[in-house]
Amino acid sequence: MAKLLRVKTLSLRLRLYVAGNGPNSVLARANIAVICHREFPDAFELEIVDLLEFPLRALADGVVVTPTLLKLEPSPMQRIVGNLSDGPQVVLALHSA
Amino acid sequence: MIDSAPADVLVLERRLTEAEATVKALLSGEIDAVVDPRNNSPVLLAIAQQALRESELALRKSEAEYRQIVESTTDGIIKIDRVGVITFANARLAEMLGYTPLELVGTSLLEIVAPSERPAVHRSLDEREHGSTIALDTLYRHKSGAEISVSVAGSTLRDDQGRFEGLLGVVRDVTERKKLQAQLIVSDRMASVGTLAAGVAHEINNPLAAVMANLEFIEEGVIRLQSSEPIDRKTEWLQEQIADPLRDAREAADRVRFIVRDLMIFSRSSSEEPKQAVLVNDVLESSLRMGWNEIRHRADLVKKLGDVSYVTVNQARLGQVFLNLIVNAAQSLPVGRSSEHTIHVSTYQSGGMAVIEVRDNGCGIAPETIGRIFDAFYTTKEVGVGTGLGLAICQRIVTDMGGTLTVTSTLGAGSTFRVCIPTGPDSCIEPCIAAAAQVSSQTGRILVVDDEEIIARVVRRSLGAAYDIMAASSARAALDLIEAGESFDVILCDLMMPMMTGMELHKVLLQSAPDQASRMIFMTGGAFTDEAHQFVADSSVGHIEKPFSLDVLRSRVHDFVLTRQQVT
């Protein structure tokens, strides 16, 4: 049962767009790391994309501001804008379908 | 279409929510960068914010630098708003006033201003609205209540529209400087008093010498009249009516003589402060006479003067110490009810030390202040009564003499000040005991050289019976007489004269007529120059102090003539 759940939750795939070491970007990176390790231990995949290095990827993903967190899987895709300081709200958004 | 419609709506709703969230994040400052989709490059709000942070850091750094300057300066810095409330105080100002900076901020400026200065400060605050700079000396009040002299310099603060916003001031503690200034003023004043006293003493001594000698001459005449026979009515009248007033006049003149002599003791302050062997008891008596006015309305004086050896000190300074202790003792007692209070003055020899004690049974000194009484400017007396210098100077003087000045006191029972001074080897000075007047049949020629003719007349009157007296009103005139071949057994010569002094005459005579030079007796009336002082002290020449009593004058002249005749 637990194994099944794990397989199921393993599908949490996140992409965080940041802008270098901007203060909100640093904050967002730290916040999402804490949330993932606490809420989805070993069941997530987090990619961090620096807007300054890969602006075109941001455009492709329709990201216009950073930091922006994309929940790619499970679908539907969600985007959360901001430095992710409001932990409970972020967790709620990530759990929602 | 039917299926897709809700999906589209959902997507739209989601995009709208996302847009709202984005705007919200933008507004709350959670965004680092915004991508401009038109030219495929992100517009970096992040950079702007980074720059903002950097400039903020730079600002903080420079603020820290300013703060360091403000806090490490040795002057106090104060900022007040337009109604006089302190809005900033640096650590130095707080330390100066005994508060912490936090305690000062929010209180009124008037709180830290001495009460006596508040109206003035209040007034100047009102006027400040129109001025631009401040420079004033005022008094602040320490938390402990002590007053601090401060010098304030600063400027008015105005907003963009030029409206008065308050004051920024730099506050310097000038208490020490003020004290030094006061000390200078006092010592300056003392110096002028000394010079003045010396001058006055000299001016008084010449006429006083004439008054005293003439009074004595008259008295002698009256006595002679009394002893002559027969006693007629005129003689009786003289005895009854003249003798008493004459004695009173002589006593009064004696008092003037003592006052002048005491003044001179205090004013003799040459740069070298010459030392001499002095009798402690004599100096003490002189100081007691000077302080008598302070004592007599407050206490009975009990003197117990023992056998004390000579001390080699500056007489004026020793007199100053004694007078100070005596006046202090007197001032510790209330005026009136003098029979209830006593001032004991005693001297005794203890080992190699002369000990002088001045004891009063006055209010005593509180234990908490006794440690400070020898501090300069410490005084418990009212303003104008004491400078707070007296005991400090006394202690310095006594210490310079190699002695000690100590105090013991019981609150409510009185104080004892004890001066101990090492006694020197009994030396040079022999007390001048006036030999009994010997109006003998001895004859001789006397020349009186004095610019005060009154002196010559007195000498003629009192010695004219026994001697042949000539007078010269200047050293020049005396020199002319001697150069013309006149010769004298005694030359009574004033020391200080205009044009040519007695010393200069002596010098000339040493060359031209050494015998006449050796016959000079100098009459001194005070106001010594250093040179004159040396002359009288070092030289083997005789001298006699004005005012002189006739007995002393006669015996000196007699002895002089006698020795000269033996020599020749």
Coordinates of C-alpha atoms in Angstrom, one line a residue, chain A residues 19 22-25 51-52 55-56 59 63-67 76-79 81-84, chain B residues 14 18 21-22 25-26 29-37 40-42 44 46 49-50 53:
Chain A
A19 CA 16.6 34.8 -11.6
G22 CA 17.9 37.5 -6.6
P23 CA 16.6 37.6 -3.0
N24 CA 13.2 36.2 -3.9
S25 CA 14.8 33.5 -6.0
L51 CA 16.0 32.6 -16.2
L52 CA 19.2 34.6 -16.7
P55 CA 15.4 32.9 -21.0
L56 CA 14.0 31.0 -24.0
L59 CA 9.3 31.9 -22.7
V63 CA 6.8 32.1 -17.5
V64 CA 6.8 35.9 -17.4
V65 CA 8.0 36.5 -13.8
T66 CA 10.4 34.8 -11.5
P67 CA 10.3 33.1 -9.1
P76 CA -3.1 19.7 -14.6
M77 CA -0.1 22.0 -14.7
Q78 CA -0.1 24.6 -11.9
R79 CA 1.9 27.7 -11.6
V81 CA 4.2 32.9 -8.5
G82 CA 6.3 34.4 -5.7
N83 CA 8.9 33.4 -3.2
L84 CA 6.8 30.6 -1.8
Chain B
R14 CA -6.8 29.4 -14.3
E18 CA -2.4 33.0 -12.2
A21 CA -1.4 35.8 -8.3
T22 CA 1.4 37.3 -10.4
A25 CA 3.3 38.8 -6.1
L26 CA 4.6 41.8 -8.0
G29 CA 7.7 42.6 -3.9
E30 CA 8.1 38.8 -4.2
I31 CA 9.3 39.1 -7.8
D32 CA 13.0 39.2 -8.9
A33 CA 12.6 39.4 -12.7
V34 CA 10.0 40.0 -15.4
V35 CA 10.4 38.5 -18.9
D36 CA 9.5 40.7 -21.8
P37 CA 8.2 38.3 -24.4
N40 CA 12.9 37.3 -25.8
S41 CA 15.0 38.6 -23.0
P42 CA 14.1 39.0 -19.4
L44 CA 15.5 42.2 -14.8
A46 CA 16.2 41.6 -10.0
Q49 CA 16.5 45.3 -6.7
Q50 CA 20.0 44.1 -6.4
R53 CA 20.1 46.5 -2.0

